[in-house]
Amino acid sequence: MGDQETNKGHSVNYFGDYRDFWWNKAFLDLTAKRLELQKYTSMLDVGCGQGHWTRILAPYLNKNSEITAVDSDPRWYSENPELENYFRNVGMPFSLKKADAQDLPFQDNSFDFVTCQTVLIHVSDPQKALEEMKRVLKPGGTLLCVEPNNIVQSLTKTSLTKNDSIEETLDHIKYRLIIEKGKRNLGQGDNSIGDLLPGMFAMEDFKSIEVRLSDKAIAMYPPYDNEEQMATIEQWMKGSSWTSGNRKDIDYFSAAGEKYMPFYFEYQGKYARRDEHVMGALQREQYHAGGGSMMYLVSGIK
C-alpha cells in the first residue's frame, strides 16, 4: 500500500459515504429527545474524522450552540473544508482542533455535551479517554459514547454462509478474536468495546447511565439499487474495517502470539477466495443478508 493511501484517515479509508447510512432518523430523534439535547449549548465531538457524527448531532442542540470537534489525524484537524462549510452555512460557531482523546486540550468543565462515535475502539487506554471526556464536561452535562461489538458479525448469517458447518463458523469467529487480541496487544484498541462501556461509565461515577442499541440494519437483497446498499457494496470493495491503513491481519496475528500463526496460514489457505465469492454472488444477484449490527449508545450525566 502506498504512502498516499496509508496517510488517509480511517473514515475515508473504510467508510466514505457509508457512514451517512449508519442511523435511522426516527431513532436519532427519539434518542435526542430522551437525552434532552435541545437544552445544551456547547458540544465537543472527540475523534470527529470526516465529521459525520458532528453533523448528525448538532441540529438537535440549542440553536445558539457552539460546536467543537477534535481529531488526532492531521488529515482532519489540519483541514476539513466540508465540515467547516457545513457549520458556516447553518450559522453555528464551529472550531476544529488537534487532540488526543486521552489528553484533551481543554479546561475542566468546558462543555455541556461531549460525545464520540467509534473512537474508543481505537485508543490504547479507553478508560483514560472516558476520564478525560468527563473532566471537560460540565457538571450536569451529558456524555454519549457510541461503540460497537464487532465480533458479532462473525455469527450473522448470509445466503452464502447459511449452510456453513459448525467448524467453518468457529474458524471465522476464532480468526476475528485473534485479530482483536493482537490489536489490543499492540495498544490499538478493542474492536468490541461496546459491551464494556456501561461498566466503564460506572467506574467514572456517571449518574443516570442509559444503554441503548441502534435500530439500524442495512439489509442486502437484489437488485441492490438503493443508496445505502450501493454505499455498502462500495465499502466492501474498499477493504476490511477491521484493520488500520498500515496494518494487515498477519501483523495482528503476530502480535497476538506465535502460537496463532499456524492457524493464520491454515485459514488463508481454506478461505482465500471468500471475498471473491461474495462479490461473485452480488454480481449474480444471489447474495442476501439482514445486515444487522450491534452498536451501543451509552450515556451518563456528570
XYZ file of C-alpha atoms in Angstrom:
302
model
C 0.000 0.000 0.000
C 1.470 3.340 -1.000
C 2.114 6.397 1.155
C -0.826 8.260 -0.315
C -3.212 5.531 0.844
C -1.691 4.977 4.278
C -1.831 8.696 5.071
C -5.580 8.805 4.601
C -7.760 8.960 7.698
C -9.644 5.915 8.964
C -13.031 7.337 7.954
C -12.152 7.866 4.315
C -10.234 4.608 4.014
C -13.061 2.372 5.055
C -16.336 4.196 5.196
C -16.675 7.247 2.960
C -20.363 7.815 2.325
C -21.180 4.529 4.076
C -21.322 6.342 7.410
C -24.108 8.557 6.092
C -26.371 5.500 6.354
C -25.438 4.348 9.842
C -28.534 5.762 11.541
C -32.299 5.849 11.226
C -33.504 9.423 11.704
C -36.513 8.365 13.783
C -34.171 6.611 16.217
C -31.932 9.684 16.465
C -34.961 11.935 17.004
C -36.118 9.763 19.902
C -32.639 9.477 21.398
C -32.115 13.259 21.251
C -35.477 13.790 22.938
C -34.688 11.300 25.695
C -31.287 12.885 26.328
C -32.786 16.406 26.164
C -30.059 17.556 23.798
C -32.001 20.717 22.939
C -31.004 22.238 26.293
C -27.266 22.085 25.591
C -25.342 24.997 24.076
C -21.833 23.565 23.646
C -20.745 20.247 22.174
C -17.386 18.512 21.884
C -17.079 15.665 19.365
C -13.956 13.629 20.163
C -12.325 11.889 17.200
C -14.560 13.565 14.649
C -12.938 12.167 11.486
C -14.816 13.484 8.469
C -17.487 14.842 10.799
C -20.431 12.525 10.095
C -21.396 12.298 13.769
C -20.758 16.003 14.371
C -23.165 16.991 11.596
C -25.779 14.469 12.714
C -25.976 15.650 16.328
C -25.506 19.414 16.023
C -29.070 20.172 14.790
C -30.509 18.574 17.940
C -28.747 21.057 20.232
C -29.886 24.547 21.174
C -29.858 26.720 18.045
C -27.261 29.012 19.656
C -24.825 26.193 20.354
C -21.068 26.291 19.794
C -19.575 23.165 18.261
C -16.017 21.916 18.795
C -14.560 18.886 17.028
C -11.156 17.299 17.598
C -9.132 14.549 15.974
C -5.579 13.228 16.187
C -5.305 12.577 12.429
C -3.741 15.552 10.573
C -5.986 14.855 7.594
C -8.946 16.005 9.677
C -7.667 18.555 12.182
C -5.484 20.456 9.679
C -8.259 20.983 7.142
C -11.806 19.774 6.840
C -13.464 22.239 4.438
C -16.640 20.201 4.006
C -17.296 20.185 7.738
C -16.315 23.823 8.195
C -18.528 24.920 5.300
C -21.457 22.976 6.721
C -21.390 24.864 10.008
C -20.768 28.162 8.260
C -23.873 27.582 6.161
C -26.063 26.660 9.143
C -24.732 29.593 11.144
C -23.320 27.670 14.104
C -19.935 28.664 15.590
C -17.503 25.840 14.897
C -13.880 25.101 15.741
C -11.679 22.200 14.693
C -8.608 21.275 16.717
C -5.873 18.677 17.060
C -6.341 16.491 20.122
C -5.706 13.052 21.563
C -8.810 11.547 23.183
C -6.647 10.549 26.150
C -5.269 14.089 26.656
C -7.849 16.710 25.684
C -6.530 20.298 25.452
C -9.441 21.914 27.287
C -10.051 23.204 30.786
C -12.208 21.341 33.266
C -15.977 21.818 32.937
C -15.855 23.306 29.422
C -18.769 21.648 27.561
C -22.435 20.856 28.185
C -22.337 17.805 25.930
C -19.410 15.555 24.984
C -19.646 12.674 22.536
C -17.689 10.227 20.408
C -18.543 7.640 17.773
C -16.386 4.540 17.178
C -13.362 6.201 18.763
C -12.764 4.188 21.925
C -12.268 1.044 19.811
C -9.061 2.653 18.531
C -7.412 4.067 21.681
C -4.894 2.267 23.866
C -6.490 3.340 27.166
C -10.239 3.865 26.665
C -10.837 4.325 30.395
C -8.400 7.245 30.368
C -10.275 8.711 27.389
C -13.548 8.463 29.325
C -11.879 10.124 32.297
C -10.750 12.978 30.048
C -14.179 13.390 28.475
C -15.734 13.552 31.919
C -13.144 16.102 33.052
C -14.023 18.578 30.285
C -17.772 18.014 30.765
C -19.688 20.494 32.889
C -21.491 19.215 35.996
C -24.958 18.166 34.905
C -23.778 17.675 31.333
C -24.156 14.509 29.273
C -21.534 12.187 27.819
C -22.689 9.997 24.924
C -20.355 7.313 23.549
C -21.217 5.124 20.567
C -19.186 1.952 20.231
C -19.816 -1.483 18.678
C -19.454 -5.141 19.350
C -17.806 -6.095 16.051
C -17.191 -9.760 16.743
C -20.916 -10.470 16.418
C -20.589 -10.031 12.648
C -18.844 -13.400 12.504
C -22.052 -15.060 13.680
C -24.569 -13.352 11.391
C -25.847 -15.496 8.541
C -25.942 -14.619 4.852
C -27.143 -16.517 1.796
C -23.550 -17.728 1.363
C -22.925 -18.854 4.953
C -26.312 -20.311 5.880
C -25.077 -23.857 5.227
C -21.615 -23.447 6.756
C -20.548 -26.224 9.069
C -20.051 -25.584 12.770
C -16.297 -25.907 12.177
C -16.328 -23.221 9.470
C -18.287 -20.822 11.657
C -15.897 -21.401 14.549
C -12.957 -20.735 12.216
C -14.339 -17.293 11.346
C -15.026 -16.418 14.967
C -11.585 -17.606 16.068
C -9.918 -15.606 13.295
C -11.601 -12.357 14.372
C -10.991 -13.000 18.067
C -7.270 -13.405 17.391
C -7.211 -10.144 15.431
C -8.942 -8.393 18.333
C -6.395 -9.843 20.750
C -3.499 -8.717 18.566
C -4.932 -5.242 18.220
C -5.247 -4.928 21.995
C -1.691 -6.205 22.453
C -0.461 -3.508 20.063
C -2.238 -0.839 22.098
C -4.567 -0.006 19.219
C -7.859 -0.583 20.997
C -10.610 -3.165 21.328
C -12.923 -3.701 18.349
C -15.795 -4.884 20.563
C -15.510 -2.495 23.495
C -19.175 -1.543 23.258
C -20.055 -4.465 25.552
C -17.872 -2.989 28.304
C -18.986 0.646 28.082
C -21.724 0.663 30.742
C -19.308 -0.691 33.346
C -16.656 1.797 32.267
C -19.153 4.652 32.750
C -19.950 3.318 36.222
C -16.234 3.301 37.082
C -16.176 7.040 36.319
C -19.168 7.616 38.641
C -21.522 8.847 35.927
C -25.126 9.186 37.009
C -28.304 8.154 35.159
C -26.411 5.728 32.910
C -28.554 4.644 29.971
C -27.743 1.937 27.425
C -29.355 1.660 24.010
C -28.784 -0.277 20.803
C -29.094 1.318 17.385
C -32.069 0.003 15.434
C -30.267 0.355 12.103
C -29.833 -2.577 9.738
C -28.672 -2.307 6.127
C -30.326 -5.297 4.525
C -28.787 -6.579 1.309
C -31.052 -8.112 -1.313
C -31.276 -7.903 -5.112
C -31.190 -5.721 -7.078
C -29.109 -3.686 -4.540
C -30.377 -0.442 -6.005
C -30.979 1.832 -3.010
C -28.359 4.315 -1.863
C -27.382 2.603 1.368
C -26.939 -0.765 -0.352
C -24.758 0.772 -3.052
C -22.678 2.597 -0.416
C -22.284 -0.682 1.491
C -21.046 -2.537 -1.582
C -18.584 0.279 -2.288
C -17.336 -0.016 1.308
C -16.824 -3.759 0.919
C -14.817 -3.214 -2.248
C -12.501 -0.791 -0.425
C -11.460 -3.335 2.187
C -11.968 -4.511 5.718
C -12.756 -2.073 8.523
C -11.120 -4.463 10.997
C -7.609 -3.356 10.154
C -5.885 0.008 10.007
C -4.334 1.554 6.936
C -0.814 0.365 7.752
C -1.541 -2.999 9.398
C -2.541 -6.325 7.894
C -4.189 -9.337 9.503
C -0.867 -11.138 9.761
C 0.510 -8.292 11.883
C -2.309 -8.717 14.386
C -1.824 -12.483 14.479
C 1.868 -11.976 15.157
C 1.050 -9.535 17.970
C -1.452 -11.995 19.445
C 1.276 -14.637 19.760
C 3.352 -17.056 17.711
C 1.089 -19.940 18.681
C -1.645 -18.453 16.475
C 0.429 -18.223 13.306
C -0.243 -21.788 12.064
C -3.961 -21.079 12.236
C -3.452 -17.874 10.211
C -1.893 -19.755 7.307
C -4.411 -22.586 7.580
C -7.275 -20.082 7.464
C -5.814 -18.224 4.494
C -5.498 -21.482 2.614
C -9.071 -22.551 3.314
C -10.831 -19.215 2.804
C -8.562 -17.279 0.435
C -11.371 -16.738 -2.070
C -14.094 -15.841 0.418
C -14.332 -12.185 -0.677
C -14.389 -13.237 -4.325
C -17.362 -15.479 -3.618
C -19.255 -12.579 -2.032
C -18.560 -10.288 -4.979
C -19.497 -13.022 -7.425
C -22.788 -13.638 -5.643
C -23.537 -9.919 -5.703
C -22.908 -9.791 -9.449
C -25.233 -12.752 -9.947
C -27.776 -11.141 -7.584
C -27.675 -14.193 -5.340
C -26.408 -12.549 -2.146
C -28.776 -11.503 0.628
C -28.451 -10.754 4.339
C -30.339 -8.959 7.083
C -27.447 -6.559 7.607
C -27.875 -6.138 11.336
C -25.095 -4.929 13.614
C -24.576 -4.284 17.310
C -23.944 -0.617 18.055
C -24.234 0.583 21.650
C -25.170 4.119 22.667
C -24.163 4.647 26.292
C -24.890 7.927 28.053
C -24.385 9.297 31.516
C -24.622 12.569 33.415
C -21.734 14.141 35.325
